[in-house]
Amino acid sequence: MSTLNFNKVSIVESLNDSDQKTGQQLAHDLELLEIFHDKGIAVECIQISKPEELLLHIQSLTNDAECHGIYPVLQIEAHGSEDKKSLVLTDGSIRWDELEPYFRELNLATKCNLLIVMATCFGIHSSSIISLLDRAPFWGVIGPEYKISSPVILSSLTKLYTALYTEQNLLDALKLSPDEAELKFITCEWFFVSAYKYYVNNLCNDQALRLRAKSFKKQLRLQGASKLPSDDEIINAFKPNGKEEFQSWLHSFFMIDLFPENINKISINYEKI
C-alpha cells in the first residue's frame, strides 16, 4: 500500500526501571520535529504496566478514530518474549493473537491507515497474526526480527519518524536491504501478495488438492456419510475460483467493500500475481 494517513503518534511504554526510556526520549524528539515541520501531528507517551491497560488504550484510540478522525501511528515500547509469540510488559505479557482483534478494530476505525511500530525484540513477528480470510489488522508493521539494543532501536526509529515528517520513502530511510536492516517493514499489501501466491502454488496444486480430497472423504466416512463424492468432484470444489475469488478476498482484506477509496491505496491486481 503506497499511502498512509495519520495525525497522531501514540507511544505506549512499559519498561523496567533499569531500561533506557526510549519511548520518552523519542516523544521529546518528535515534539521538536513537529515544531520545525508543523505537520499538525499530536504526540503522546503513555506509561502502562499491565496487558489490560494496553488493551484499554487501544480501545480509546479506536474510539478517537471513529468519533474524531484521529488516526494514530501506534508504537509499543516493551520487551519481546524469547519464543517470539508475546509482548512482555512490566506486569504481565500478552500474545500477538490476543492483540490482533484490537489492532483490527483500530485499523477498521482508521480505514486501513494503522501503522504499528513494535519497539521490542522480535517485534516484526507480530505480523504472524495476519490472515487473508479476515480484515487486515494494520496498514503495516515495523519492528526488529531479532534481539536489539535500546540505542540501536532509538536511532532506527528516529530515522523512521524523520522520514514520516519529511515525507521521504520509508524503505530508503530505514535502509531496508535484506542484510543490513535493523528494522523490518511489512505492509499488508506485501503480505497479501505473498500469501496468495503461496496459497495458489502450494495448497492448490494437483498433489495438494488430491491429498485434501482424500482427507475430506475420510472425514465424511467418520461422520457416517454413505454416499461419497468422487475425488474429482471434491477437487473441483476446492480449486480457487481465479479472479473472482481473488477480488473477493482483496476487497474484504483491504476494506474496499466498506471504503471504496481504498482501491487507490493498493497497486496489486490479479493479472500481476
Short mmCIF file of C-alpha atoms in Angstrom, two decimals:
data_model
loop_
_atom_site.label_atom_id
_atom_site.label_comp_id
_atom_site.label_asym_id
_atom_site.label_seq_id
_atom_site.Cartn_x
_atom_site.Cartn_y
_atom_site.Cartn_z
CA MET A 1 0.00 0.00 0.00
CA SER A 2 1.52 3.24 -1.10
CA THR A 3 -0.15 5.83 1.13
CA LEU A 4 -0.52 6.29 4.88
CA ASN A 5 -2.64 8.95 6.57
CA PHE A 6 -2.03 9.75 10.24
CA ASN A 7 -2.27 12.77 12.54
CA LYS A 8 -1.04 11.39 15.84
CA VAL A 9 1.83 9.33 17.24
CA SER A 10 0.83 7.37 20.33
CA ILE A 11 3.77 5.79 22.15
CA VAL A 12 2.96 3.20 24.81
CA GLU A 13 5.89 2.46 27.11
CA SER A 14 6.19 -0.47 29.53
CA LEU A 15 9.83 -0.78 30.54
CA ASN A 16 11.66 -1.69 33.72
CA ASP A 17 13.28 0.96 35.93
CA SER A 18 16.73 -0.11 34.70
CA ASP A 19 15.78 0.15 31.00
CA GLN A 20 16.59 3.15 28.83
CA LYS A 21 13.32 5.05 28.39
CA THR A 22 13.43 5.12 24.60
CA GLY A 23 9.74 5.98 24.29
CA GLN A 24 10.04 9.12 26.38
CA GLN A 25 13.20 10.19 24.54
CA LEU A 26 11.56 9.63 21.18
CA ALA A 27 8.43 11.55 22.18
CA HIS A 28 10.62 14.53 23.07
CA ASP A 29 12.37 14.32 19.69
CA LEU A 30 9.02 14.09 17.89
CA GLU A 31 7.78 17.22 19.60
CA LEU A 32 10.84 19.03 18.25
CA LEU A 33 10.19 17.65 14.75
CA GLU A 34 6.61 18.92 14.98
CA ILE A 35 7.84 22.40 15.94
CA PHE A 36 10.13 22.53 12.90
CA HIS A 37 7.81 20.92 10.34
CA ASP A 38 4.37 21.95 11.69
CA LYS A 39 2.54 18.87 10.38
CA GLY A 40 -0.26 19.08 12.91
CA ILE A 41 0.72 15.73 14.39
CA ALA A 42 -0.08 15.20 18.08
CA VAL A 43 2.44 13.25 20.16
CA GLU A 44 1.82 11.36 23.39
CA CYS A 45 3.77 8.90 25.53
CA ILE A 46 1.66 6.73 27.84
CA GLN A 47 3.10 4.64 30.67
CA ILE A 48 1.46 1.27 31.33
CA SER A 49 2.33 -1.91 33.19
CA LYS A 50 -0.48 -4.44 32.60
CA PRO A 51 -1.90 -6.01 29.42
CA GLU A 52 -5.36 -4.74 30.37
CA GLU A 53 -4.07 -1.17 30.31
CA LEU A 54 -2.67 -1.67 26.81
CA LEU A 55 -5.98 -3.04 25.52
CA LEU A 56 -7.91 -0.17 27.09
CA HIS A 57 -5.56 2.32 25.44
CA ILE A 58 -6.05 0.72 22.02
CA GLN A 59 -9.82 0.85 22.55
CA SER A 60 -9.50 4.53 23.44
CA LEU A 61 -7.57 5.16 20.21
CA THR A 62 -10.26 3.28 18.29
CA ASN A 63 -12.95 5.49 19.78
CA ASP A 64 -10.97 8.64 18.93
CA ALA A 65 -10.56 7.44 15.35
CA GLU A 66 -14.27 6.68 14.96
CA CYS A 67 -15.58 9.81 16.67
CA HIS A 68 -12.94 12.44 15.97
CA GLY A 69 -10.99 11.26 12.91
CA ILE A 70 -7.73 10.91 14.86
CA TYR A 71 -5.58 8.33 13.04
CA PRO A 72 -2.55 7.24 15.09
CA VAL A 73 0.75 5.59 14.50
CA LEU A 74 0.82 3.18 17.45
CA GLN A 75 4.26 2.47 18.88
CA ILE A 76 4.76 -0.06 21.67
CA GLU A 77 7.93 0.15 23.76
CA ALA A 78 8.36 -3.06 25.73
CA HIS A 79 10.16 -6.41 25.56
CA GLY A 80 9.52 -9.37 23.28
CA SER A 81 9.34 -12.94 24.54
CA GLU A 82 12.07 -15.41 23.59
CA ASP A 83 9.54 -17.62 21.79
CA LYS A 84 8.64 -14.61 19.59
CA LYS A 85 4.92 -15.03 20.33
CA SER A 86 4.26 -12.42 23.01
CA LEU A 87 4.74 -8.88 24.19
CA VAL A 88 6.29 -8.71 27.68
CA LEU A 89 5.19 -5.76 29.83
CA THR A 90 6.41 -4.81 33.29
CA ASP A 91 3.49 -6.64 34.90
CA GLY A 92 2.38 -9.43 32.62
CA SER A 93 2.50 -10.46 28.98
CA ILE A 94 0.09 -10.68 26.08
CA ARG A 95 0.27 -12.84 22.96
CA TRP A 96 0.23 -11.41 19.45
CA ASP A 97 -3.01 -13.27 18.71
CA GLU A 98 -4.64 -11.64 21.75
CA LEU A 99 -3.70 -8.21 20.41
CA GLU A 100 -4.86 -8.94 16.88
CA PRO A 101 -8.62 -8.23 17.26
CA TYR A 102 -7.85 -4.92 18.97
CA PHE A 103 -5.44 -3.95 16.17
CA ARG A 104 -8.07 -4.90 13.60
CA GLU A 105 -10.77 -2.76 15.21
CA LEU A 106 -8.40 0.20 15.31
CA ASN A 107 -7.35 -0.36 11.70
CA LEU A 108 -11.01 -0.54 10.71
CA ALA A 109 -11.67 2.74 12.53
CA THR A 110 -8.77 4.38 10.64
CA LYS A 111 -9.93 2.98 7.27
CA CYS A 112 -6.79 0.84 6.97
CA ASN A 113 -4.33 3.56 7.94
CA LEU A 114 -2.83 1.98 11.05
CA LEU A 115 0.95 1.71 11.26
CA ILE A 116 2.18 -0.40 14.19
CA VAL A 117 5.73 0.20 15.40
CA MET A 118 6.92 -2.64 17.62
CA ALA A 119 9.90 -1.26 19.53
CA THR A 120 10.57 -4.66 21.06
CA CYS A 121 12.92 -7.54 20.44
CA PHE A 122 11.39 -9.84 17.80
CA GLY A 123 8.66 -7.24 17.20
CA ILE A 124 8.23 -7.99 13.49
CA HIS A 125 6.90 -11.43 14.43
CA SER A 126 3.65 -9.70 15.38
CA SER A 127 2.92 -9.92 11.63
CA SER A 128 2.28 -13.66 12.13
CA ILE A 129 -1.30 -12.78 13.16
CA ILE A 130 -2.32 -11.70 9.63
CA SER A 131 -4.89 -13.86 7.82
CA LEU A 132 -6.15 -13.44 4.27
CA LEU A 133 -9.59 -14.57 5.41
CA ASP A 134 -10.16 -11.57 7.66
CA ARG A 135 -9.70 -7.80 7.59
CA ALA A 136 -6.13 -6.51 7.66
CA PRO A 137 -5.13 -5.78 11.29
CA PHE A 138 -2.94 -2.86 10.19
CA TRP A 139 -1.64 -0.98 7.15
CA GLY A 140 1.88 -2.03 8.05
CA VAL A 141 4.12 -3.12 10.90
CA ILE A 142 7.72 -2.21 11.68
CA GLY A 143 9.95 -3.96 14.18
CA PRO A 144 13.15 -5.92 14.77
CA GLU A 145 13.41 -9.53 13.65
CA TYR A 146 15.93 -10.41 16.34
CA LYS A 147 17.17 -9.04 19.66
CA ILE A 148 18.10 -5.36 19.50
CA SER A 149 19.67 -2.88 21.91
CA SER A 150 17.95 0.28 23.13
CA PRO A 151 20.42 2.71 21.46
CA VAL A 152 20.07 0.95 18.10
CA ILE A 153 16.28 0.91 18.19
CA LEU A 154 16.19 4.58 19.22
CA SER A 155 18.46 5.51 16.32
CA SER A 156 16.43 3.44 13.85
CA LEU A 157 13.12 4.89 14.99
CA THR A 158 14.49 8.42 14.80
CA LYS A 159 15.18 7.72 11.11
CA LEU A 160 11.67 6.34 10.70
CA TYR A 161 9.90 9.35 12.13
CA THR A 162 12.16 11.81 10.36
CA ALA A 163 11.05 10.08 7.15
CA LEU A 164 7.40 10.32 8.14
CA TYR A 165 7.69 14.01 8.95
CA THR A 166 9.70 14.89 5.84
CA GLU A 167 7.75 12.54 3.53
CA GLN A 168 10.77 10.53 2.49
CA ASN A 169 10.43 6.93 1.36
CA LEU A 170 10.26 4.67 4.42
CA LEU A 171 12.29 1.90 2.84
CA ASP A 172 15.07 4.31 1.90
CA ALA A 173 15.08 5.92 5.33
CA LEU A 174 15.38 2.62 7.15
CA LYS A 175 17.85 1.16 4.64
CA LEU A 176 15.80 -1.98 4.44
CA SER A 177 18.16 -4.13 2.40
CA PRO A 178 17.97 -7.83 3.32
CA ASP A 179 21.35 -7.95 5.04
CA GLU A 180 21.68 -4.66 6.89
CA ALA A 181 18.28 -3.56 8.14
CA GLU A 182 17.92 -3.19 11.89
CA LEU A 183 14.15 -2.98 11.49
CA LYS A 184 11.90 -4.89 9.13
CA PHE A 185 8.96 -3.24 7.41
CA ILE A 186 5.99 -5.35 6.29
CA THR A 187 2.94 -3.88 4.63
CA CYS A 188 -0.30 -5.80 4.39
CA GLU A 189 -0.12 -5.36 0.61
CA TRP A 190 3.17 -7.27 0.51
CA PHE A 191 1.72 -9.94 2.80
CA PHE A 192 -1.42 -10.33 0.70
CA VAL A 193 0.56 -10.94 -2.49
CA SER A 194 2.97 -13.37 -0.81
CA ALA A 195 0.22 -15.32 0.96
CA TYR A 196 -1.98 -15.55 -2.13
CA LYS A 197 0.90 -16.83 -4.24
CA TYR A 198 1.68 -19.44 -1.57
CA TYR A 199 -1.97 -20.48 -1.44
CA VAL A 200 -2.20 -20.99 -5.20
CA ASN A 201 1.22 -22.58 -5.73
CA ASN A 202 1.44 -24.80 -2.66
CA LEU A 203 -2.09 -25.51 -1.47
CA CYS A 204 -3.90 -25.64 -4.79
CA ASN A 205 -1.55 -27.68 -6.98
CA ASP A 206 -2.72 -31.11 -8.16
CA GLN A 207 -0.89 -33.10 -5.48
CA ALA A 208 -2.08 -30.88 -2.64
CA LEU A 209 -5.68 -30.93 -3.89
CA ARG A 210 -5.72 -34.74 -4.11
CA LEU A 211 -4.39 -35.04 -0.57
CA ARG A 212 -7.08 -32.62 0.64
CA ALA A 213 -9.73 -34.62 -1.23
CA LYS A 214 -8.67 -37.89 0.43
CA SER A 215 -8.62 -36.22 3.85
CA PHE A 216 -12.07 -34.75 3.25
CA LYS A 217 -13.52 -38.14 2.23
CA LYS A 218 -12.00 -39.71 5.33
CA GLN A 219 -13.77 -37.12 7.49
CA LEU A 220 -17.06 -37.81 5.71
CA ARG A 221 -16.72 -41.54 6.40
CA LEU A 222 -16.03 -40.87 10.08
CA GLN A 223 -19.21 -38.78 10.16
CA GLY A 224 -21.20 -41.71 8.76
CA ALA A 225 -21.75 -40.45 5.22
CA SER A 226 -22.96 -43.27 2.98
CA LYS A 227 -22.66 -41.65 -0.45
CA LEU A 228 -19.30 -40.01 -1.05
CA PRO A 229 -18.39 -37.60 -3.87
CA SER A 230 -15.57 -38.58 -6.19
CA ASP A 231 -12.06 -37.20 -5.76
CA ASP A 232 -12.50 -35.09 -8.90
CA GLU A 233 -15.74 -33.57 -7.59
CA ILE A 234 -14.06 -32.60 -4.33
CA ILE A 235 -11.02 -31.22 -6.14
CA ASN A 236 -13.21 -29.05 -8.38
CA ALA A 237 -14.93 -27.69 -5.28
CA PHE A 238 -11.59 -26.91 -3.62
CA LYS A 239 -9.99 -25.26 -6.66
CA PRO A 240 -9.58 -21.48 -6.42
CA ASN A 241 -12.07 -19.51 -8.50
CA GLY A 242 -9.41 -17.36 -10.08
CA LYS A 243 -10.01 -13.64 -10.41
CA GLU A 244 -13.45 -13.69 -8.76
CA GLU A 245 -12.10 -15.24 -5.55
CA PHE A 246 -9.03 -13.00 -5.63
CA GLN A 247 -11.19 -9.87 -5.92
CA SER A 248 -13.46 -11.01 -3.09
CA TRP A 249 -10.52 -11.56 -0.72
CA LEU A 250 -8.85 -8.33 -1.82
CA HIS A 251 -11.93 -6.18 -1.23
CA SER A 252 -12.55 -7.70 2.20
CA PHE A 253 -8.92 -7.66 3.37
CA PHE A 254 -8.30 -4.02 2.43
CA MET A 255 -11.85 -2.94 3.41
CA ILE A 256 -12.63 -1.75 -0.11
CA ASP A 257 -16.20 -3.00 0.36
CA LEU A 258 -16.54 -0.51 3.24
CA PHE A 259 -14.26 2.26 1.97
CA PRO A 260 -14.18 2.19 -1.87
CA GLU A 261 -11.45 4.84 -1.91
CA ASN A 262 -9.03 2.23 -0.53
CA ILE A 263 -8.72 0.80 -4.04
CA ASN A 264 -6.40 3.75 -4.69
CA LYS A 265 -4.14 2.70 -1.79
CA ILE A 266 -3.04 -0.55 -3.41
CA SER A 267 -1.06 -1.31 -6.53
CA ILE A 268 -1.82 -5.02 -6.97
CA ASN A 269 -4.27 -6.73 -9.27
CA TYR A 270 -4.95 -10.30 -10.35
CA GLU A 271 -3.07 -10.03 -13.63
CA LYS A 272 0.15 -9.10 -11.79
CA ILE A 273 0.04 -12.03 -9.33
#
